[in-house]
Coordinates of C-alpha atoms in Angstrom, one line a residue:
M1 CA -14.6 -2.2 -10.6
S2 CA -15.1 -6.1 -10.0
A3 CA -16.7 -7.0 -6.2
T4 CA -16.3 -10.0 -5.2
S5 CA -17.8 -12.0 -1.6
H6 CA -18.0 -14.2 -0.2
P7 CA -18.7 -16.0 3.6
D8 CA -17.4 -15.6 6.6
P9 CA -13.8 -17.7 7.0
D10 CA -13.7 -20.9 8.5
P11 CA -12.9 -21.4 11.8
D12 CA -10.9 -24.2 11.6
R13 CA -8.1 -21.9 9.5
L14 CA -7.8 -19.3 11.8
P15 CA -4.5 -19.4 14.1
K16 CA -5.1 -20.1 17.8
P17 CA -5.4 -17.7 20.0
G18 CA -2.0 -15.9 21.8
A19 CA 0.1 -17.6 18.9
T20 CA 3.4 -15.8 20.0
G21 CA 3.9 -13.5 16.4
A22 CA 1.3 -14.2 15.3
T23 CA -0.4 -11.0 15.8
D24 CA 2.5 -9.1 15.4
P25 CA 4.3 -8.8 12.1
S26 CA 7.5 -7.4 13.1
H27 CA 8.3 -10.9 14.9
G28 CA 8.1 -13.2 11.9
P29 CA 5.9 -15.7 11.5
A30 CA 5.4 -17.8 14.3
A31 CA 6.2 -21.0 14.6
D32 CA 2.5 -23.0 14.2
D33 CA 1.1 -20.7 11.8
R34 CA -1.9 -23.1 10.4
L35 CA -1.2 -21.6 6.6
L36 CA 2.6 -21.2 6.4
R37 CA 4.2 -23.8 5.2
L38 CA 8.0 -24.4 6.7
V39 CA 10.3 -27.2 7.8
T40 CA 11.8 -27.8 11.5
P41 CA 14.5 -25.2 11.6
D42 CA 16.3 -28.6 12.8
R43 CA 15.4 -30.1 9.2
A44 CA 16.0 -26.2 7.4
A45 CA 19.8 -26.7 8.7
E46 CA 19.3 -30.7 6.8
L47 CA 18.0 -29.5 3.6
T48 CA 20.6 -26.1 3.6
T49 CA 23.1 -28.5 4.0
A50 CA 22.0 -31.2 1.8
S51 CA 22.0 -28.0 -0.9
L52 CA 25.3 -28.2 -1.9
G53 CA 25.1 -31.2 -3.7
W54 CA 22.1 -30.2 -5.1
P55 CA 21.6 -28.4 -8.6
S56 CA 20.4 -24.7 -8.2
L57 CA 18.0 -23.0 -9.8
T58 CA 18.7 -18.7 -8.9
L59 CA 15.0 -17.1 -8.9
T60 CA 13.9 -14.3 -10.7
P61 CA 11.8 -11.2 -8.3
V62 CA 8.2 -12.1 -9.7
Q63 CA 9.3 -15.5 -9.2
L64 CA 10.5 -15.6 -5.8
A65 CA 7.1 -14.0 -4.7
E66 CA 5.5 -16.4 -6.2
L67 CA 7.0 -19.2 -4.5
E68 CA 6.5 -16.5 -1.1
L69 CA 2.4 -17.1 -2.1
L70 CA 3.0 -21.1 -2.1
L71 CA 5.0 -20.4 1.2
V72 CA 2.3 -18.8 3.0
G73 CA -0.4 -21.2 2.5
A74 CA -2.1 -18.5 -0.2
F75 CA -3.0 -21.9 -2.3
G76 CA -3.7 -24.5 0.1
P77 CA -1.6 -26.5 2.6
N78 CA 0.7 -28.9 0.3
P79 CA 2.4 -25.8 -1.6
G80 CA 4.0 -27.0 -4.9
Y81 CA 4.6 -26.8 -8.6
P82 CA 1.6 -28.3 -10.4
A83 CA 0.8 -29.7 -13.7
A84 CA -2.5 -27.8 -14.3
Q85 CA -2.1 -23.7 -14.9
E86 CA -5.5 -23.0 -13.6
L87 CA -7.0 -25.3 -10.4
A88 CA -10.7 -24.7 -10.2
G89 CA -11.0 -21.5 -12.6
V90 CA -8.4 -19.9 -10.6
P91 CA -4.7 -20.2 -12.2
V92 CA -2.1 -20.3 -10.0
P93 CA 2.0 -20.1 -9.4
I94 CA 3.8 -22.3 -11.9
L95 CA 7.9 -22.7 -12.3
A96 CA 9.2 -22.2 -16.0
V97 CA 12.8 -22.0 -16.4
P98 CA 15.2 -21.8 -19.6
A99 CA 15.2 -24.9 -21.5
A100 CA 19.1 -24.5 -21.3
D101 CA 18.8 -24.5 -17.3
A102 CA 15.9 -27.7 -17.2
E103 CA 18.6 -29.8 -19.2
P104 CA 20.3 -31.4 -16.4
L105 CA 17.6 -32.0 -14.3
A106 CA 15.2 -35.3 -14.2
A107 CA 12.0 -36.2 -12.6
G108 CA 12.8 -37.6 -8.9
D109 CA 15.8 -34.9 -8.3
T110 CA 15.9 -32.0 -5.8
V111 CA 16.6 -28.3 -6.6
A112 CA 17.7 -25.8 -4.3
L113 CA 15.7 -22.6 -5.0
R114 CA 17.4 -19.3 -4.0
D115 CA 16.8 -16.1 -4.3
P116 CA 19.9 -13.7 -5.8
E117 CA 21.8 -13.6 -3.0
G118 CA 22.1 -17.0 -2.5
V119 CA 19.9 -17.9 -0.3
M120 CA 17.7 -21.0 -0.3
I121 CA 14.1 -20.3 0.3
A122 CA 13.1 -24.0 -0.3
A123 CA 13.8 -28.0 -1.6
L124 CA 11.5 -28.5 -5.5
H125 CA 11.7 -32.0 -5.5
V126 CA 10.5 -32.3 -9.2
R127 CA 8.3 -35.1 -10.2
T128 CA 8.3 -34.1 -14.0
L129 CA 9.2 -30.9 -16.6
L130 CA 7.2 -30.3 -18.8
P131 CA 7.8 -28.4 -22.4
A132 CA 6.0 -24.8 -22.2
P133 CA 4.3 -23.6 -25.3
A134 CA 7.1 -21.5 -26.0
G135 CA 8.9 -23.8 -26.6
S136 CA 12.2 -21.9 -25.9
T137 CA 11.4 -22.5 -20.9
V138 CA 10.5 -26.2 -19.5
R139 CA 7.9 -26.4 -16.5
L140 CA 8.9 -28.0 -13.6
V141 CA 6.6 -29.9 -11.9
G142 CA 7.0 -30.7 -7.7
T143 CA 6.4 -30.3 -4.2
L144 CA 8.1 -28.1 -2.1
D145 CA 10.0 -27.8 1.0
G146 CA 10.4 -24.3 2.3
V147 CA 12.9 -23.4 4.2
R148 CA 12.7 -19.7 5.4
L149 CA 10.5 -17.4 4.0
P150 CA 12.5 -14.3 1.9
H151 CA 13.8 -11.5 3.5
H152 CA 11.9 -8.4 3.0
P153 CA 13.6 -5.5 4.3
D154 CA 11.4 -2.6 3.6
H155 CA 8.2 -2.1 5.6
P156 CA 8.4 -5.2 7.1
A157 CA 5.5 -4.5 9.7
L158 CA 3.3 -3.8 6.8
R159 CA 3.9 -7.5 5.5
L160 CA 1.5 -10.1 7.0
T161 CA 1.1 -13.4 6.8
P162 CA -2.6 -14.9 5.8
D163 CA -1.5 -15.8 9.6
Q164 CA -0.8 -13.0 10.9
L165 CA -3.5 -10.7 9.1
R166 CA -6.1 -13.9 10.8
A167 CA -5.2 -13.0 14.0
E168 CA -5.0 -9.2 13.7
L169 CA -8.4 -9.3 12.2
R170 CA -9.3 -11.2 15.3
A171 CA -7.9 -9.3 17.3
R172 CA -9.8 -6.1 16.0
G173 CA -12.8 -7.6 15.8
W174 CA -13.6 -7.3 12.5
T175 CA -14.4 -11.5 12.5
G176 CA -15.8 -14.1 15.2
P177 CA -18.9 -15.1 16.2
Q178 CA -19.5 -11.3 17.6
V179 CA -19.9 -9.6 14.2
G180 CA -22.1 -10.2 11.3
A181 CA -21.0 -12.2 8.2
G182 CA -19.0 -10.1 5.5
A183 CA -17.5 -7.7 8.1
A184 CA -14.0 -7.5 6.8
W185 CA -13.0 -6.8 2.9
A186 CA -10.1 -6.9 0.9
V187 CA -9.9 -2.9 -1.6
W188 CA -7.1 -4.2 -4.0
A189 CA -4.8 -1.3 -4.7
D190 CA -2.7 -2.2 -7.8
G191 CA -1.7 1.2 -8.2
L192 CA -2.7 4.2 -6.0
L193 CA -5.9 5.5 -3.9
H194 CA -7.4 8.5 -5.0
T195 CA -10.1 10.6 -3.5
A196 CA -13.2 8.9 -5.2
D197 CA -11.0 5.5 -3.3
V198 CA -11.6 6.7 -0.2
G199 CA -15.4 7.6 -0.4
R200 CA -15.8 4.3 -2.1
I201 CA -14.0 2.7 1.4
R202 CA -15.7 5.0 3.6
A203 CA -19.4 4.0 1.5
L204 CA -17.8 0.4 2.5
T205 CA -17.6 1.3 6.4
R206 CA -20.6 2.8 6.6
Q207 CA -22.0 -0.4 5.7
G208 CA -21.0 -1.7 8.8
K209 CA -17.9 -3.8 6.9
R210 CA -14.4 -2.9 7.5
C211 CA -11.5 -2.5 5.1
V212 CA -8.5 -4.4 4.4
V213 CA -6.2 -2.7 1.6
L214 CA -4.3 -5.5 -0.3
A215 CA -1.2 -3.4 -2.1
P216 CA 0.3 -6.0 -4.5
V217 CA 4.3 -5.9 -4.2
G218 CA 5.7 -8.9 -5.4
G219 CA 8.4 -8.5 -7.7
A220 CA 8.9 -4.7 -6.0
D221 CA 12.9 -3.8 -5.5
P222 CA 13.9 -2.6 -2.6
A223 CA 15.7 -0.3 -3.4
D224 CA 13.6 1.4 -6.1
A225 CA 12.3 4.7 -5.0
G226 CA 8.9 4.2 -6.7
H227 CA 7.7 1.4 -4.7
H228 CA 8.2 2.9 -1.5
L229 CA 6.4 6.4 -3.0
R230 CA 3.2 3.7 -3.5
V231 CA 3.3 2.9 -0.2
R232 CA 4.1 6.3 1.4
C233 CA 0.5 7.8 -0.8
L234 CA -1.0 4.5 0.2
Q235 CA -1.3 5.2 3.6
A236 CA -1.8 8.8 3.2
A237 CA -4.7 8.0 1.3
L238 CA -5.6 5.9 4.9
D239 CA -5.0 9.1 7.1
A240 CA -8.0 10.6 4.5
V241 CA -10.1 7.8 4.9
D242 CA -9.4 8.3 8.9
A243 CA -9.5 12.3 8.5
P244 CA -13.2 14.1 8.7
L245 CA -15.8 14.7 5.7
R246 CA -14.9 17.5 2.7
P247 CA -18.0 19.8 2.0
S248 CA -17.3 18.4 -1.2
E249 CA -17.5 15.2 -0.5
A250 CA -20.9 14.7 0.8
T251 CA -21.9 14.4 -2.8
L252 CA -20.7 10.8 -3.4
A253 CA -22.4 8.0 -3.5
S254 CA -23.5 6.0 -0.3
E255 CA -23.1 2.8 -1.6
A256 CA -19.4 1.6 -2.0
V257 CA -20.7 -1.4 -5.0
A258 CA -23.9 -2.1 -6.8
S259 CA -24.7 -5.6 -5.2
D260 CA -25.3 -3.5 -2.0
A261 CA -26.7 -0.6 -3.9
I262 CA -29.8 -3.5 -4.2
A263 CA -29.7 -5.2 -1.5
A264 CA -29.7 -1.9 0.6
G265 CA -32.8 -1.8 2.3
A266 CA -33.6 -0.8 6.4
A267 CA -32.1 -4.6 7.3
G268 CA -30.0 -4.7 5.3
R269 CA -27.7 -1.4 6.0
R270 CA -25.4 0.2 8.8
H271 CA -24.8 3.0 10.8
E272 CA -20.9 2.9 10.9
P273 CA -19.0 1.7 13.0
G274 CA -17.1 4.2 16.7
P275 CA -13.2 3.7 17.0
D276 CA -12.4 0.4 17.1
P277 CA -12.1 -0.2 22.2
Y278 CA -9.6 -3.1 21.3
R279 CA -6.0 -2.2 21.5
R280 CA -3.3 -4.3 19.5
P281 CA -1.4 -6.6 21.2
G282 CA 2.3 -5.7 22.5
T283 CA 2.0 -2.7 21.5
G284 CA 0.7 -1.4 25.1
D285 CA -1.7 2.2 25.3
H286 CA -1.4 2.6 21.2
P287 CA -3.6 2.2 19.3
P288 CA -3.0 1.8 15.6
R289 CA -2.2 4.4 12.9
H290 CA -5.6 3.6 11.3
R291 CA -8.8 2.6 11.4
S292 CA -8.5 0.8 8.0
L293 CA -5.5 -1.6 7.7
L294 CA -3.0 -1.6 4.5
V295 CA -0.8 -5.2 4.0
L296 CA 1.5 -5.5 1.7
V297 CA 1.5 -9.2 -0.2
P298 CA 3.9 -10.7 -2.4
A299 CA 1.4 -10.8 -5.4
V300 CA 2.5 -9.2 -8.4
P301 CA 0.9 -5.3 -9.2
S302 CA -1.3 -5.7 -12.7
A303 CA -1.5 -1.9 -14.3
L304 CA -4.7 -3.9 -15.1
L305 CA -6.3 -3.8 -12.5
A306 CA -4.5 -0.3 -12.2
T307 CA -7.1 1.0 -14.7
P308 CA -10.1 3.0 -14.3
R309 CA -13.1 1.5 -16.6
E310 CA -16.5 1.8 -17.6
P311 CA -18.9 0.8 -13.9
G312 CA -19.1 -2.8 -14.1
M313 CA -19.5 -5.4 -10.9
S314 CA -19.2 -9.4 -10.7
A315 CA -19.4 -11.3 -8.0
T316 CA -18.7 -14.8 -6.9
V317 CA -20.3 -16.2 -3.7
L318 CA -18.1 -19.4 -2.7
P319 CA -19.9 -22.3 -0.6
P320 CA -20.1 -21.0 3.4
A321 CA -18.4 -21.9 5.8
G322 CA -19.1 -26.3 6.7
G323 CA -20.4 -26.9 2.6
T324 CA -18.4 -28.0 -0.1
R325 CA -14.8 -26.4 0.8
H326 CA -13.0 -24.6 -2.4
P327 CA -10.6 -27.3 -3.1
L328 CA -7.4 -24.4 -3.0
A329 CA -8.6 -23.7 0.2
P330 CA -6.4 -23.6 2.8
G331 CA -7.1 -26.9 5.2
P332 CA -7.8 -30.8 5.2
A333 CA -9.1 -30.7 1.5
G334 CA -6.5 -28.7 0.0
F335 CA -5.0 -29.8 -3.3
E336 CA -2.6 -32.3 -4.3
P337 CA 0.0 -29.8 -6.3
A338 CA 2.2 -31.6 -8.4
G339 CA 1.0 -33.9 -11.0
F340 CA -2.5 -34.0 -10.4
E341 CA -5.1 -33.1 -13.3
P342 CA -7.4 -30.9 -12.2
S343 CA -10.3 -33.2 -12.9
G344 CA -13.4 -32.9 -10.0
L345 CA -12.1 -29.8 -8.7
E346 CA -14.4 -27.3 -10.4
P347 CA -17.3 -27.5 -7.3
S348 CA -20.5 -26.8 -9.1
G349 CA -21.7 -23.2 -8.5
F350 CA -17.8 -21.7 -9.0
E351 CA -17.6 -19.1 -11.7
P352 CA -15.7 -16.4 -11.2
S353 CA -16.5 -13.4 -12.3
G354 CA -19.1 -15.2 -14.8
L355 CA -16.9 -16.0 -17.0
E356 CA -14.7 -19.4 -17.0
P357 CA -11.6 -19.3 -17.3
S358 CA -9.3 -21.1 -19.1
G359 CA -5.1 -21.7 -19.0
L360 CA -3.7 -18.2 -17.5
E361 CA 0.2 -17.6 -19.3
P362 CA 2.7 -16.6 -16.5
A363 CA 3.1 -13.3 -18.7
A364 CA -0.7 -12.2 -18.7
L365 CA -0.3 -12.5 -14.6
S366 CA 3.5 -10.3 -14.2
S367 CA 2.7 -8.5 -17.0
A368 CA 1.9 -5.3 -16.0
G369 CA 4.0 -6.2 -12.5
P370 CA 6.7 -4.5 -11.2
A371 CA 7.5 -3.1 -15.1
P372 CA 10.9 -5.1 -16.0
A373 CA 12.8 -2.7 -13.6
G374 CA 10.6 -1.5 -10.9
V375 CA 8.8 1.4 -11.4
A376 CA 10.2 4.9 -11.9
P377 CA 10.5 6.6 -8.8
A378 CA 9.1 9.3 -11.2
A379 CA 6.5 7.5 -12.7
I380 CA 3.5 8.0 -11.0
P381 CA 3.1 3.8 -9.1
L382 CA 1.4 1.6 -11.6
E383 CA -1.3 3.8 -12.9
P384 CA -2.7 3.1 -15.6
D385 CA -1.4 3.9 -19.2
G386 CA -4.3 5.7 -20.5
G387 CA -5.7 9.5 -20.3
A388 CA -9.5 9.8 -19.4
A389 CA -10.6 8.2 -16.7
G390 CA -12.7 5.5 -17.7
A391 CA -11.2 3.9 -20.5
T392 CA -12.2 0.6 -21.0
P393 CA -9.6 -1.6 -23.0
S394 CA -11.2 -3.0 -26.1
A395 CA -9.1 -6.0 -26.7
N396 CA -10.0 -9.2 -26.1
A397 CA -7.4 -10.4 -24.2
D398 CA -7.7 -7.4 -21.8
A399 CA -10.8 -9.1 -20.4
E400 CA -9.6 -12.9 -20.1
V401 CA -6.5 -11.8 -18.4
L402 CA -8.9 -9.4 -15.7
A403 CA -11.8 -12.5 -15.4
R404 CA -8.9 -15.2 -14.3
L405 CA -6.8 -12.0 -12.6
T406 CA -10.1 -11.6 -10.7
A407 CA -11.0 -15.1 -9.5
Q408 CA -6.9 -15.1 -7.9
R409 CA -7.6 -12.1 -6.7
A410 CA -11.0 -13.2 -4.8
H411 CA -9.3 -16.1 -4.1
L412 CA -6.0 -14.7 -2.6
A413 CA -8.6 -12.2 -0.5
S414 CA -10.4 -15.7 0.8
S415 CA -6.4 -17.1 2.0
Y416 CA -6.0 -14.1 3.7
G417 CA -9.7 -14.4 5.8
L418 CA -11.5 -11.6 3.6
S419 CA -15.2 -12.4 3.2
G420 CA -15.1 -9.8 0.1
S421 CA -13.0 -9.1 -2.4
L422 CA -13.1 -5.2 -5.0
I423 CA -11.3 -5.0 -7.6
G424 CA -9.9 -1.8 -9.4
P425 CA -10.0 2.2 -9.5
A426 CA -13.3 3.3 -7.9
I427 CA -15.2 5.1 -11.2
G428 CA -14.0 8.9 -11.0
A429 CA -10.5 7.8 -10.3
P430 CA -8.5 10.1 -12.1
G431 CA -5.5 8.4 -15.2
R432 CA -2.1 8.6 -15.5
Q433 CA -1.9 11.7 -18.5
E434 CA -4.1 13.0 -16.4
L435 CA -1.9 13.5 -13.4
A436 CA 0.7 13.3 -15.8
S437 CA 0.5 16.7 -16.5
L438 CA -0.2 18.3 -13.6
L439 CA 2.8 16.9 -12.1
D440 CA 4.6 18.0 -15.1
A441 CA 3.8 22.0 -15.2
G442 CA 4.2 21.5 -10.8
G443 CA 0.6 22.6 -10.8
P444 CA -2.0 21.9 -7.3
I445 CA -3.5 18.5 -7.9
P446 CA -7.5 19.4 -6.8
A447 CA -8.4 17.9 -3.9
E448 CA -11.7 16.8 -6.0
L449 CA -9.0 14.5 -8.0
T450 CA -6.4 12.8 -5.2
P451 CA -5.9 13.5 -1.5
P452 CA -4.4 16.6 -0.2
A453 CA -1.8 13.7 1.5
V454 CA -1.1 12.1 -1.3
A455 CA -0.7 14.8 -3.7
A456 CA 1.9 16.2 -1.5
E457 CA 3.6 12.6 -1.7
L458 CA 4.0 12.5 -5.6
A459 CA 4.4 16.3 -5.9
R460 CA 7.6 16.0 -3.1
A461 CA 9.2 12.3 -5.5
I462 CA 8.4 13.8 -8.6
P463 CA 9.4 17.3 -9.7
P464 CA 7.9 19.4 -12.1
R465 CA 9.8 19.3 -15.4
S466 CA 11.9 22.5 -15.3
Q467 CA 13.6 20.6 -12.3
R468 CA 13.7 16.6 -13.0
G469 CA 16.5 14.8 -14.1
L470 CA 17.1 14.8 -18.1
T471 CA 18.1 13.2 -20.9
I472 CA 18.9 14.6 -24.1
F473 CA 20.3 11.9 -26.6
F474 CA 21.7 13.0 -30.4
T475 CA 21.5 9.9 -32.5
G476 CA 22.4 10.3 -36.8
L477 CA 25.4 9.4 -38.7
S478 CA 29.0 10.0 -38.7
G479 CA 29.6 13.5 -39.7
S480 CA 26.3 14.4 -38.7
G481 CA 27.3 17.3 -36.5
K482 CA 25.9 15.1 -33.6
S483 CA 29.5 15.9 -31.6
T484 CA 29.4 20.3 -32.3
L485 CA 25.9 20.2 -31.5
A486 CA 25.7 18.4 -27.8
G487 CA 28.4 21.3 -27.1
L488 CA 27.5 24.1 -28.5
L489 CA 24.6 23.2 -26.4
V490 CA 25.8 22.4 -23.7
C491 CA 27.8 25.6 -23.6
R492 CA 24.4 27.1 -24.0
L493 CA 23.2 25.6 -21.2
L494 CA 25.3 25.8 -18.5
E495 CA 25.4 29.5 -19.8
Q496 CA 21.7 29.9 -18.4
G497 CA 22.3 28.0 -15.2
G498 CA 20.3 25.7 -13.5
R499 CA 21.0 22.5 -14.6
R500 CA 23.9 20.5 -13.6
I501 CA 25.6 18.8 -17.0
T502 CA 26.9 15.4 -18.2
L503 CA 28.8 15.6 -21.7
L504 CA 28.6 12.1 -22.9
D505 CA 30.4 12.6 -27.1
G506 CA 29.8 8.6 -28.6
D507 CA 34.1 8.7 -28.9
V508 CA 35.0 9.9 -25.2
V509 CA 32.9 6.9 -23.8
R510 CA 34.7 4.6 -26.3
T511 CA 37.7 5.8 -25.2
H512 CA 36.9 5.3 -21.4
L513 CA 33.4 3.4 -20.5
S514 CA 33.7 0.6 -23.8
Q515 CA 37.5 0.3 -24.3
G516 CA 38.2 -2.7 -26.2
L517 CA 34.8 -2.6 -27.3
G518 CA 34.9 -3.5 -31.4
F519 CA 32.5 -2.3 -33.9
S520 CA 29.9 -5.8 -34.5
R521 CA 26.2 -4.9 -33.8
A522 CA 26.8 -6.9 -30.4
D523 CA 29.4 -4.4 -29.9
R524 CA 27.9 -1.2 -31.0
D525 CA 24.5 -2.0 -29.1
L526 CA 26.1 -2.9 -25.8
N527 CA 27.7 0.5 -26.3
V528 CA 25.2 2.6 -26.5
R529 CA 23.3 1.0 -24.0
R530 CA 26.1 1.6 -21.6
I531 CA 25.7 5.0 -22.5
G532 CA 21.9 4.7 -21.8
F533 CA 22.7 3.3 -17.9
V534 CA 25.3 6.2 -17.4
A535 CA 22.7 8.1 -18.7
A536 CA 19.5 7.2 -16.7
Q537 CA 21.7 7.0 -13.5
V538 CA 22.7 10.9 -14.3
A539 CA 19.5 12.0 -15.0
G540 CA 17.6 9.3 -11.7
A541 CA 20.1 11.9 -9.3
G542 CA 18.2 14.9 -11.4
G543 CA 21.3 16.0 -13.7
T544 CA 21.4 16.6 -17.5
A545 CA 23.1 14.1 -19.6
V546 CA 23.6 15.3 -23.0
C547 CA 24.4 12.1 -25.0
A548 CA 26.4 12.3 -29.1
P549 CA 26.8 8.7 -30.2
I550 CA 25.5 6.9 -33.8
A551 CA 22.5 5.0 -32.3
P552 CA 21.9 3.6 -35.1
Y553 CA 19.3 0.8 -34.1
A554 CA 15.6 1.8 -33.3
R555 CA 15.5 -1.3 -30.3
V556 CA 18.4 0.2 -28.2
R557 CA 17.2 3.7 -28.7
T558 CA 14.0 3.0 -27.4
Q559 CA 15.8 0.6 -24.2
V560 CA 17.5 3.6 -23.3
R561 CA 14.8 5.3 -23.4
E562 CA 13.2 2.7 -21.3
M563 CA 15.9 2.6 -18.4
V564 CA 16.1 6.7 -18.6
Q565 CA 11.9 7.0 -18.0
A566 CA 12.1 3.8 -15.4
A567 CA 15.2 5.8 -13.7
G568 CA 13.0 9.3 -13.3
G569 CA 14.3 10.6 -15.8
G570 CA 13.0 12.4 -18.9
F571 CA 14.0 12.2 -22.1
V572 CA 14.0 13.3 -25.4
L573 CA 15.3 12.2 -28.9
V574 CA 17.5 14.7 -31.1
H575 CA 17.6 13.2 -34.6
V576 CA 20.4 15.0 -36.2
S577 CA 18.6 14.0 -40.3
T578 CA 22.0 15.6 -42.3
P579 CA 22.1 13.6 -45.5
L580 CA 24.5 10.6 -46.1
E581 CA 26.1 12.6 -48.9
V582 CA 26.9 15.5 -46.7
C583 CA 28.1 12.7 -44.1
E584 CA 30.3 11.7 -46.6
A585 CA 31.7 14.7 -48.0
R586 CA 33.0 16.2 -44.7
D587 CA 34.5 12.9 -43.7
R588 CA 36.9 14.6 -41.4
K589 CA 38.5 11.5 -40.0
G590 CA 38.3 10.1 -43.6
L591 CA 36.8 6.5 -42.1
Y592 CA 33.4 6.7 -45.4
A593 CA 36.8 6.5 -47.3
K594 CA 37.9 3.4 -45.5
A595 CA 34.2 1.9 -45.4
R596 CA 33.7 2.2 -49.1
A597 CA 37.3 0.5 -50.1
G598 CA 36.4 -2.4 -47.5
V599 CA 39.4 -1.0 -44.2
I600 CA 36.0 -0.9 -42.1
P601 CA 33.8 -3.8 -42.4
A602 CA 29.5 -2.9 -41.4
F603 CA 29.6 1.5 -41.3
T604 CA 27.1 2.4 -40.9
G605 CA 25.4 3.9 -43.5
V606 CA 27.6 2.2 -46.3
S607 CA 27.8 -1.9 -45.2
D608 CA 25.4 -1.0 -42.5
P609 CA 21.8 0.4 -41.9
Y610 CA 20.9 3.4 -40.0
E611 CA 17.3 3.1 -38.5
Q612 CA 15.9 6.2 -39.2
P613 CA 14.0 7.8 -36.1
A614 CA 9.9 7.3 -36.4
D615 CA 10.3 8.9 -32.6
A616 CA 12.9 12.2 -33.0
D617 CA 11.5 14.4 -30.7
V618 CA 13.6 16.9 -32.3
T619 CA 14.8 16.7 -36.0
V620 CA 17.7 19.1 -36.7
D621 CA 19.8 19.0 -40.7
T622 CA 23.0 20.7 -40.1
A623 CA 23.1 20.9 -43.9
Q624 CA 20.2 23.4 -43.7
L625 CA 20.9 25.2 -40.6
S626 CA 23.6 26.1 -38.6
G627 CA 25.0 25.1 -35.9
D628 CA 23.1 27.8 -33.6
E629 CA 20.4 27.2 -35.3
A630 CA 20.1 24.0 -34.7
V631 CA 21.0 24.2 -30.9
D632 CA 18.0 26.8 -31.3
R633 CA 15.1 24.8 -32.4
I634 CA 16.6 21.7 -29.7
L635 CA 16.2 24.6 -26.8
D636 CA 12.8 26.1 -28.0
H637 CA 11.0 21.8 -27.7
L638 CA 12.6 21.7 -24.4
R639 CA 10.6 25.0 -23.3
V640 CA 7.9 24.0 -25.1
A641 CA 7.8 21.0 -24.0
G642 CA 8.8 22.7 -19.5
W643 CA 12.1 21.1 -19.7
L644 CA 13.6 24.6 -18.9
T645 CA 11.8 27.6 -17.8
P646 CA 11.5 30.1 -20.2
A647 CA 13.9 32.7 -20.9

């Protein structure tokens, strides 16, 4: 856990009272937002027309999210990509592109930055190009003209810009002269909020603080069911915050963070405030759903910040309003982003988390983001990979990345008008393995771990293994018996009933799905990936795919496993380990003979390697087992692992 406190936001950075649309996210950004950095409609039309003659770059989802942070003013009033990767200890977005894409570009060019649909989001005026340390990418440095914000069809009412959130806080009476300093705090939710997190939010409210749950969703795919599951779970957690206190929660600590426990006293403690008396502008007599507030922000989520760890506390106190302004703070003293060295920008006393961050590679910020293909629908959204709660990352690299992320999140919380920043799950929050085991078995999740409403959302989206989609992937040499076993397994599964089965045999797939592919390594890899893609779609829809390619390479088998699991299905790897000499003796198609004669080049087991699986779930040898015995062994594993109900 890490907590960061800031003074009240500078009043001159708040939107003007009554600005049209500034307090209603459904109306989109207001034309006079003080932080939002978009050109006028006329200028946007000019740039759009001119862009037809410019070079274009299509941004990745993560790059698009970082661009959105720049355009909403989260990193200052002059959006752009700076030469430095950090300013005042805060990691800032950079734009690194493949060297081939940067080759035709030069200083002085204007580049259209587009979303995957080809819509221009901003114009980048390139000042210089910097080679990245890896050598395969080039960083573009320059200033931006924002044309529009990226379009988000998902949860538009929860996507408030910093201006809109500041106006909302004023409308709720959470900021302003009538409340004390430090009333509105950010609670970052990179994963889910569990019972311990709910207790921590309640403890904050007992101290007079108001909580804004900031959920990083940068790079999320609006068609990803896991993304929507996470949002529903966060909303259910806020329902739990508003629910009456259960008896088992009476022992929760009354202090949310260590600094509050130390500073607590008769003068420092406040009673829990009553319900908000305000009515949100534009909503008539309908009050907001929650007394806390959930906001989706375009920061990239981090699994590191969703990992329960040992109790820890770090605080950053920014210069007070009216004093030395933080150089990244939106306002007249903001930073010049492009081509400027960060010298002279470090204010005294600004030490995020007590650690001095130094250069942060883009991968470090986004490595745990929406997992390359997004959060799996049947996975626990962005929960830690570790087992027991309280597992602590041991690598120094994790500590360094954590310090930089803490500094960046503290800055973002400040730009959104919040006076404190709390990251990481509360102590006692469950780990991924603990929840996954309960969900796999279909057992109830205790309310002491997760609020019942959150548990209900998880159980509805993630059925027990016996009801979940599955891919059974056979691998082995040609002639090992893969196809025979796959066909027999399908027959036995259909006899039992309860699962919808799709058989993807290697020879059949090559006739239809992969017709025209040869037997080069690249073509064989592509064939296996195509099988994996179809299997992932079948498993993601709740079906069972049985696949039987040779799949000789471990890297591609791992890719298939990841594809299936990302789609929400289970994956069972069956290695048919029949020895080469037995397979060659069978040689029903005469392929081994042709390979030995040199007619077939790069034949697996003869002139091309077969990489033995080190991660097989089941291993069977048809030289030692009959077909029925081998399939019985596979069925036994499926029952023990919970993929089939006991016979």
